[in-house]
Short mmCIF file of C-alpha atoms in Angstrom, two decimals:
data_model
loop_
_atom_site.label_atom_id
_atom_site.label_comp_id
_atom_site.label_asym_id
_atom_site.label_seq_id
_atom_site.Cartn_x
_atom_site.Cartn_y
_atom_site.Cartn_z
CA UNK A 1 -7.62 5.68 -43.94
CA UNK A 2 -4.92 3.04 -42.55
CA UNK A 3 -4.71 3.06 -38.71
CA UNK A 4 -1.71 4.59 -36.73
CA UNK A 5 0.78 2.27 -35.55
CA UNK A 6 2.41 2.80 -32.77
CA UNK A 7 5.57 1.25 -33.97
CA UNK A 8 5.57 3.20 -37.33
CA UNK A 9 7.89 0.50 -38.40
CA UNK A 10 9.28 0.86 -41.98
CA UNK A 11 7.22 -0.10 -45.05
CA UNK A 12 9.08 -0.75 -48.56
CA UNK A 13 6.91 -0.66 -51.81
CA UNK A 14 7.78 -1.78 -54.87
CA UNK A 15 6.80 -0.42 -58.06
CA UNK A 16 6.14 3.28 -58.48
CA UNK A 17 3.23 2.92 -60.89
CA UNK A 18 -0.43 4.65 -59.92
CA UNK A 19 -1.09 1.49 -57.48
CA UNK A 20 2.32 1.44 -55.94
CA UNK A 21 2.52 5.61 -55.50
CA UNK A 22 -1.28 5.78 -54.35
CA UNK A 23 -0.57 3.42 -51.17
CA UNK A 24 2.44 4.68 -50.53
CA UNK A 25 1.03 8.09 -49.78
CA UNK A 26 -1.83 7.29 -47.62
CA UNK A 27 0.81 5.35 -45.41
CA UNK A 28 3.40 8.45 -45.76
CA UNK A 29 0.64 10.68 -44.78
CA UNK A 30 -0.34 8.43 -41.91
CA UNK A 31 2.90 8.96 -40.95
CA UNK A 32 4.43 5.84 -42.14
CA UNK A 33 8.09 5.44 -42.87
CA UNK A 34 8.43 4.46 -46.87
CA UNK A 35 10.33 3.74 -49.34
CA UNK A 36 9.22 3.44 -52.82
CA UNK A 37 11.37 1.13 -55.46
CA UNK A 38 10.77 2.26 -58.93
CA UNK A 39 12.81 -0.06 -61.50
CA UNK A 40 12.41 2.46 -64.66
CA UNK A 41 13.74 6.08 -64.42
CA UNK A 42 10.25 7.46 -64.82
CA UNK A 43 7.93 6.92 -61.89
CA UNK A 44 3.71 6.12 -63.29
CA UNK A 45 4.26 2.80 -65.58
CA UNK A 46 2.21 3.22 -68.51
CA UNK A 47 0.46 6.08 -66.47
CA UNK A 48 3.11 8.04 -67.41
CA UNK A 49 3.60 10.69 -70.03
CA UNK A 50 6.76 11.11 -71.83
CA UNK A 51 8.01 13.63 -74.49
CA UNK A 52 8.45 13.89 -78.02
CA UNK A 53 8.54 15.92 -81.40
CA UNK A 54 7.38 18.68 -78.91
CA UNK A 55 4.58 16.44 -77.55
CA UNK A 56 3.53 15.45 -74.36
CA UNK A 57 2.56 11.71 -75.00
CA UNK A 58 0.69 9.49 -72.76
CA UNK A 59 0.88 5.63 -73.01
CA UNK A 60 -2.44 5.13 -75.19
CA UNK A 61 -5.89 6.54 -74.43
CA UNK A 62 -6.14 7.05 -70.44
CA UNK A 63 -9.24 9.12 -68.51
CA UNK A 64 -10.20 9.50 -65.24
CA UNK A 65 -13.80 7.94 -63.81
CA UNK A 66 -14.96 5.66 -61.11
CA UNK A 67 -18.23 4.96 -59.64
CA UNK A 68 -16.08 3.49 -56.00
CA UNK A 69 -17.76 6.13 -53.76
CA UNK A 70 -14.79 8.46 -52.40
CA UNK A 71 -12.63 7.95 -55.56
CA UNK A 72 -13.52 10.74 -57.38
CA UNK A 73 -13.53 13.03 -54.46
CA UNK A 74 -9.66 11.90 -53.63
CA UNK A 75 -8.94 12.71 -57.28
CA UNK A 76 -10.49 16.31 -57.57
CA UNK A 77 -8.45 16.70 -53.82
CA UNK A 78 -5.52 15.57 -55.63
CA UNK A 79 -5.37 17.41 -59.18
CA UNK A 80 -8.09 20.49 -57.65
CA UNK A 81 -7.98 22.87 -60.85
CA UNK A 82 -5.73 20.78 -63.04
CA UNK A 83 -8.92 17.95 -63.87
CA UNK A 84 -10.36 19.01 -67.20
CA UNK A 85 -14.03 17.89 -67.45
CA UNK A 86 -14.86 16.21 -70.82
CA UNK A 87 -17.82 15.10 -72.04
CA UNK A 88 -17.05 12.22 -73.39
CA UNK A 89 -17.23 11.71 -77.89
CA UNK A 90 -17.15 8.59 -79.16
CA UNK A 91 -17.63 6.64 -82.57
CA UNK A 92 -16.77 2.94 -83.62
CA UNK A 93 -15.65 2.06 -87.45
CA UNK A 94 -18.04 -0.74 -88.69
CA UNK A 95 -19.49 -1.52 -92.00
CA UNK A 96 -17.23 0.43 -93.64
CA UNK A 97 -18.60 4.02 -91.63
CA UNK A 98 -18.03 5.78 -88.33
CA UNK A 99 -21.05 5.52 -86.18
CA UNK A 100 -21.56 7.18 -82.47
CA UNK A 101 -20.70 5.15 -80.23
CA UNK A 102 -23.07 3.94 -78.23
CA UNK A 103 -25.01 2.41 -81.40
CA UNK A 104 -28.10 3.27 -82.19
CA UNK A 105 -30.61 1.14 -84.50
CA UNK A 106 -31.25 4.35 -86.53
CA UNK A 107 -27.93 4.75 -87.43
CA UNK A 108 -26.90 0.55 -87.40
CA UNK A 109 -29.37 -1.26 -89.14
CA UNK A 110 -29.54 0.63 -92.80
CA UNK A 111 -25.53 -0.67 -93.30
CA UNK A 112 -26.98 -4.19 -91.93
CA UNK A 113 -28.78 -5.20 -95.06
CA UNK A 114 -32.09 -7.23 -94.14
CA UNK A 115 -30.54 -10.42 -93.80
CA UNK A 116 -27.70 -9.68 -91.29
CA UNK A 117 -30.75 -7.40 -89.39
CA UNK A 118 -32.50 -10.07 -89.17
CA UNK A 119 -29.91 -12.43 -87.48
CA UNK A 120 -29.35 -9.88 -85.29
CA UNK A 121 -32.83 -9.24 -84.83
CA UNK A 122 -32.76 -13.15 -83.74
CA UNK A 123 -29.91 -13.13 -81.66
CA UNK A 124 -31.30 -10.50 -79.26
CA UNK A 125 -34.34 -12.38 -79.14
CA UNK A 126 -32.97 -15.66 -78.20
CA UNK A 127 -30.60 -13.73 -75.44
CA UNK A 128 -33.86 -12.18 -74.30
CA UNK A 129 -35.68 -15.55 -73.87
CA UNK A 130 -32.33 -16.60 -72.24
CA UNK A 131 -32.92 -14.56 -70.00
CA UNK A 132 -36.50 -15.58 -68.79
CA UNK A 133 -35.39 -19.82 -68.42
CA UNK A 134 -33.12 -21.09 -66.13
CA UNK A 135 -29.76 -21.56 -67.99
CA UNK A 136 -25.87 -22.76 -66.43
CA UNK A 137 -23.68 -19.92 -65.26
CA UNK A 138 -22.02 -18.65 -67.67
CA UNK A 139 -17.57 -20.11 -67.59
CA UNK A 140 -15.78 -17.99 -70.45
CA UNK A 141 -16.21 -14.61 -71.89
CA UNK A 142 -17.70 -15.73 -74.84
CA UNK A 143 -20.33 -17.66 -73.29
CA UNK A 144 -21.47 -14.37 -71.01
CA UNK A 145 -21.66 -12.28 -74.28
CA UNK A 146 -23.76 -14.82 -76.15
CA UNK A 147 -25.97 -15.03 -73.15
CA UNK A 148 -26.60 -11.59 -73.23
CA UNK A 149 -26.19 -10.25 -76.51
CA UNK A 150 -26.98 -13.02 -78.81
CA UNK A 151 -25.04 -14.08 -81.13
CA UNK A 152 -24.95 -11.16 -84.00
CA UNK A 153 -23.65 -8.65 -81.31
CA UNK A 154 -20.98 -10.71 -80.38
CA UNK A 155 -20.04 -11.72 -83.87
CA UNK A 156 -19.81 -7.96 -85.25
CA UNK A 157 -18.19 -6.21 -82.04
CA UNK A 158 -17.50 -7.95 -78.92
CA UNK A 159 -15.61 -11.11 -80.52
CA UNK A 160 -13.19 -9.51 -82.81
CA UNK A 161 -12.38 -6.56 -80.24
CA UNK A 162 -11.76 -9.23 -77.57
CA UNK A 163 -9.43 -10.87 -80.28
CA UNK A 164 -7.11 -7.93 -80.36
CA UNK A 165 -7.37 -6.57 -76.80
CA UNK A 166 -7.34 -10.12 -74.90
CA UNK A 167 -7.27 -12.71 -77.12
CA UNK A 168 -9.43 -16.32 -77.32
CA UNK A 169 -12.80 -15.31 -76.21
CA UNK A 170 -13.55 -19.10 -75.51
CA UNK A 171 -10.38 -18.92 -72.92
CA UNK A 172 -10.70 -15.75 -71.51
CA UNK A 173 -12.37 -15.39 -67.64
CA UNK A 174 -16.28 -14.10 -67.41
CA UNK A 175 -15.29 -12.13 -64.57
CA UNK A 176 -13.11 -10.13 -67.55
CA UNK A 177 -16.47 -10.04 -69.66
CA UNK A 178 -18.30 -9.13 -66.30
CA UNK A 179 -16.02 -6.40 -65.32
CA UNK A 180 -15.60 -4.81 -68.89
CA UNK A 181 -18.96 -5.10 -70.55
CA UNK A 182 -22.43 -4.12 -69.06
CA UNK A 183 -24.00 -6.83 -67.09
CA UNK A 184 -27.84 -5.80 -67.96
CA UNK A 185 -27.75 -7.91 -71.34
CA UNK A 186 -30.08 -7.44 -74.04
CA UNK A 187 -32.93 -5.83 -72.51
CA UNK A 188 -31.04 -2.56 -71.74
CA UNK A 189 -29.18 -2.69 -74.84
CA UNK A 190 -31.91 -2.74 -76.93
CA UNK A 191 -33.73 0.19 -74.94
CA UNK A 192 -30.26 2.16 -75.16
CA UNK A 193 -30.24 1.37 -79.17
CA UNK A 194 -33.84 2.62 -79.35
CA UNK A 195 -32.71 5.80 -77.29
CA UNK A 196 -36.09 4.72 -74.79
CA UNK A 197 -33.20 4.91 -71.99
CA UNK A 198 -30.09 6.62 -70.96
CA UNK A 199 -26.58 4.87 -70.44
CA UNK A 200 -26.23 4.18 -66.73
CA UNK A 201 -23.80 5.80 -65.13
CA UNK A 202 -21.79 3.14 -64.21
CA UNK A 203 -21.83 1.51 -67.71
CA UNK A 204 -21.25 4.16 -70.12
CA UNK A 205 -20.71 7.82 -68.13
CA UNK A 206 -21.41 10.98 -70.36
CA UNK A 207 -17.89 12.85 -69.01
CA UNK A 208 -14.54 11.74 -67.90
CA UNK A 209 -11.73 13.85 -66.10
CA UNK A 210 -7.81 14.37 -67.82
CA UNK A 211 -5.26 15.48 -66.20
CA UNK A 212 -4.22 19.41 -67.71
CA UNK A 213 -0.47 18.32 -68.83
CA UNK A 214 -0.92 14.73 -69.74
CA UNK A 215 -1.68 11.78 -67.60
CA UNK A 216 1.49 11.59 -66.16
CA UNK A 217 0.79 14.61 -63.75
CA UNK A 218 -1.50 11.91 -61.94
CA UNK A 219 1.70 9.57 -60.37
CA UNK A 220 3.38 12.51 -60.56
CA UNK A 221 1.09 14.35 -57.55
CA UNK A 222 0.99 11.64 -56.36
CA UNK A 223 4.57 11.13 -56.35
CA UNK A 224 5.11 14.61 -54.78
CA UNK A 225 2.80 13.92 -52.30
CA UNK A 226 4.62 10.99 -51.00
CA UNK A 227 7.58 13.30 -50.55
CA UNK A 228 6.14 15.98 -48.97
CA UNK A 229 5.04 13.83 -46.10
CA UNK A 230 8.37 12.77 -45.83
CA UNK A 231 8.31 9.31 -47.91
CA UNK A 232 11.18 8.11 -50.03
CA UNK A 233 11.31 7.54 -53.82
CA UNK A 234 13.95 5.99 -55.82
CA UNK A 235 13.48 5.33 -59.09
CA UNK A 236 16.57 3.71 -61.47
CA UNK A 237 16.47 0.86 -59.10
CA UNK A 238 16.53 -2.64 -59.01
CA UNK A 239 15.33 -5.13 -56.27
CA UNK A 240 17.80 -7.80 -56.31
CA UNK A 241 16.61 -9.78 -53.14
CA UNK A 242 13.98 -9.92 -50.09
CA UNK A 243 16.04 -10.84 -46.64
CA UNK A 244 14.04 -12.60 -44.63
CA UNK A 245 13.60 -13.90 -40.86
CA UNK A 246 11.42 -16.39 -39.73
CA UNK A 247 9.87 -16.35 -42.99
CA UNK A 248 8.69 -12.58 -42.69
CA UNK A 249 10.63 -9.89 -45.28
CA UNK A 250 13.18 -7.78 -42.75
CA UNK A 251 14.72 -6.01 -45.78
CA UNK A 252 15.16 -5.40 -49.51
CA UNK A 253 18.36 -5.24 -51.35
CA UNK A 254 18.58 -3.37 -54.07
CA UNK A 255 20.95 -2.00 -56.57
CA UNK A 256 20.84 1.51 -58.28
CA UNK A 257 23.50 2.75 -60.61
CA UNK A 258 26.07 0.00 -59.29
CA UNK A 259 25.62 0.55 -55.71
CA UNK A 260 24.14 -1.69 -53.61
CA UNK A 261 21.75 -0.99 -50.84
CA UNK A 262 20.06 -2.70 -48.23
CA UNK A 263 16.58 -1.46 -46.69
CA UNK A 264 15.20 -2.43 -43.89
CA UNK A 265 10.81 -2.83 -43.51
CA UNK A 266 8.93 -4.65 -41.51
CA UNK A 267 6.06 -5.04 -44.31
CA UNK A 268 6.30 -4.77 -47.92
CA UNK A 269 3.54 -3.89 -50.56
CA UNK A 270 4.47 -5.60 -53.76
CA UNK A 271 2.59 -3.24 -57.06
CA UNK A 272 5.02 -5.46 -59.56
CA UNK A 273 4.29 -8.11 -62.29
CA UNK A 274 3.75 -11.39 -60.44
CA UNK A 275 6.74 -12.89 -62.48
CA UNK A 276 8.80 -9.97 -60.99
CA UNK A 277 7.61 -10.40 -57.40
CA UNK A 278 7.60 -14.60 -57.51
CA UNK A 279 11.62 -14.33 -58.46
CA UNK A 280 12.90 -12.33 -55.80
CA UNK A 281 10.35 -14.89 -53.38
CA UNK A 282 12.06 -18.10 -54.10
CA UNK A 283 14.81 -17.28 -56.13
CA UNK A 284 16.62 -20.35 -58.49
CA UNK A 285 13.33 -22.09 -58.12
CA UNK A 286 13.47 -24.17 -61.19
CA UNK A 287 10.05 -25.30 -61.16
CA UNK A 288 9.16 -21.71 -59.90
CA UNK A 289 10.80 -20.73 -62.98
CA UNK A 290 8.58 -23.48 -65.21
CA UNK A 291 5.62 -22.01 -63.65
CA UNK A 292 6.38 -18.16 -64.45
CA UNK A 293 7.31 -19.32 -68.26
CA UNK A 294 3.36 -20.19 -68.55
CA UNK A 295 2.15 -17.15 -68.03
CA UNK A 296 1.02 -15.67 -71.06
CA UNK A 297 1.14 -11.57 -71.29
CA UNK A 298 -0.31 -9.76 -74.12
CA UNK A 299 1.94 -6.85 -75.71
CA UNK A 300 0.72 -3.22 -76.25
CA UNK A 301 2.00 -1.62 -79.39
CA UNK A 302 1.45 2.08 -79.92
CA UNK A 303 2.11 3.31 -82.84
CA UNK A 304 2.86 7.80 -83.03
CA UNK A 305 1.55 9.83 -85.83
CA UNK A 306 2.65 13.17 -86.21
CA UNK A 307 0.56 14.79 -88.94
CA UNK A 308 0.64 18.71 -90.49
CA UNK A 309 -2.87 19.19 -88.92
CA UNK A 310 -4.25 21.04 -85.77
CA UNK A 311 -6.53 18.55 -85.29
CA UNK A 312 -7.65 14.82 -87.29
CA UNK A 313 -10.82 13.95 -85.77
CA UNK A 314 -13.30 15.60 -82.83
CA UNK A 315 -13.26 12.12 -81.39
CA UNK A 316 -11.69 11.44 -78.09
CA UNK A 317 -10.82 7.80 -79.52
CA UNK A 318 -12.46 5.61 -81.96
CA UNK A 319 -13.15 2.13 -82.04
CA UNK A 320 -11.79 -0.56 -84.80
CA UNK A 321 -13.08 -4.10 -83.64
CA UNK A 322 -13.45 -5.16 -87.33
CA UNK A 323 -10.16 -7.78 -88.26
CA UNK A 324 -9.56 -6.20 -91.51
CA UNK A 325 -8.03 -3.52 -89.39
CA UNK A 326 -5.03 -4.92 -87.47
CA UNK A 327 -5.46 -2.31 -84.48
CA UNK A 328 -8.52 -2.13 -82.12
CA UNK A 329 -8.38 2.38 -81.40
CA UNK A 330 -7.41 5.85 -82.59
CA UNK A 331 -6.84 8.27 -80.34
CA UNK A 332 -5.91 11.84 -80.24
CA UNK A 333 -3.61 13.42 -77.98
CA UNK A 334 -4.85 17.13 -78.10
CA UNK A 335 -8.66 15.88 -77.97
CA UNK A 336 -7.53 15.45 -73.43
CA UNK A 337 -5.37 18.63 -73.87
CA UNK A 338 -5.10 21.28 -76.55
CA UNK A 339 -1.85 22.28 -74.91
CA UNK A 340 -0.18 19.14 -75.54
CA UNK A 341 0.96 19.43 -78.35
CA UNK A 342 2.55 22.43 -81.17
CA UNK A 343 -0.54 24.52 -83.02
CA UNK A 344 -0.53 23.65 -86.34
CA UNK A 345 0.55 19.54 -85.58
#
């Protein structure tokens, strides 16, 4: 919890996604004055939920888990009866079939054929000898998955997924492979594909929490919470500059509907792109400007189905890493929440 100040001087935060809302009500309840900017007109980011064709849609596939001690405690504090529990059901399209997901070898090795089992076979082995001689640190994402994996695992699933999630494998940061895939390597894998030991917790957790009324009733709490201790919210609004003196933010101006605004802070907590936040630092920076242009973002396209069934699959999502297909998961809306969506759709 953030320590009084006796000043309670004024705090502005921009962006009123999860990050944004979340530290703007611990410093609202520590009785912080704050403002929240929110450029869109709906406050959660992709977070959010939105409606249509008598849906309550969330932005993709969303669930609630940590292993951060204290997280999940906040969360339950927050949402109390409104967390449904799920134990989590999962499968991944390969081969040509749906498998569960985690794999198992009873279930993976028959579509294998004994020539791709054996490779694979081969590449555990070598990443399990890897493993017992000194070898360099690992410097890209591919290298950490070969390390660990061998070279058949990352061929059939972890390559082509990190292709459509991320992109190059080669290029992409280990600490992305390291916070995203299970650090134990091969030797737990293979005892998790034999079933002679149990996902740990922190890599593969048998439930998950949703929010009852989409994910957007997280910011949204959230949000309310910020107002009930007396914080400000506008949303609609657009930072247009940072006032400074003595090289320390005094104020933000910003601009909602037309009219202009000017608020005052003596600290501000920045939740925005870094493109976003670098502008409105040194604005008509042309090299700035160079820089920002060379950062590479990766777009999320979500494609809606509405189809004359109560329900498609008992999945929560399922997995396509496989490049014949040209997106990476299905999901399910009503799998988090029956009640999202019209009986019968």
């Amino acid at each position: 919890m953030h320590q009084p100040s006796p000043a309670r001087e004024p705090v502005v935060v921009l962006g009123g996604g999860v990050a944004g809302l979340a530290v703007a009500r611990y410093l609202a309840q520590d009785g912080w004055p704050v403002t929240v900017v929110e450029k869109s007109a709906a406050l959660g980011g992709l977070c959010g939920s939105f409606q249509s064709h008598g849906f309550t849609l969330d932005h993709g596939p969303h669930k609630l888990y940590s292993v951060v001690p204290g997280i999940l405690d906040e969360i339950r504090g927050l949402l109390g009866d409104d967390l449904i529990e799920h134990k989590k059901r999962n499968r991944i399209r390969l081969l040509g079939r749906y498998l569960d997901y985690p794999l198992s070898l009873g279930n993976l090795l028959p579509l294998l054929g004994p020539i791709r089992a054996a490779r694979l076979g081969l590449g555990y082995a070598a990443a399990l000898l890897g493993g017992l001689v000194g070898r360099r640190d690992p410097a890209s994402y591919e290298e950490y998955v070969l390390q660990r994996f061998g070279r058949g695992v990352y061929e059939l699933v972890f390559e082509p997924l990190a292709w459509k999630v991320w992109g190059d494998p080669r290029e992409l940061s280990v600490d992305l492979a390291r916070a995203r895939i299970p650090s134990a390597g091969a030797t737990e894998l293979v005892l998790r594909l034999l079933k002679l030991k149990e996902s740990t917790e922190d890599v593969d957790a048998p439930f998950f929490y949703y929010p009852r009324g989409g994910f957007g009733v997280f910011p949204e709490r959230l949000a309310a919470e910020v107002r009930r201790a007396g914080g400000r919210i506008l949303t609609s609004t657009t930072p247009r500059a940072l006032e400074r003196v003595d090289g320390s933010v005094r104020a933000v101006h910003v601009e909602t509907g037309g009219q202009a605004e000017r608020i005052p802070c003596a600290t501000l907590v920045s939740s925005v792109p870094m493109s976003a936040l670098a502008r409105l630092l040194h604005p008509g920076d042309a090299l700035l400007e160079a820089e920002v242009a060379q950062l590479r973002l990766r777009d999320l396209a979500l494609v809606y189905l509405v189809i004359d069934q109560d329900r498609l699959v008992d999945d929560h999502w399922i997995f396509f890493p496989e490049k014949r297909y040209p997106f990476s998961r299905l999901f399910e809306q009503k799998s988090m929440d029956a009640s999202l969506g019209p009986s019968g759709t």
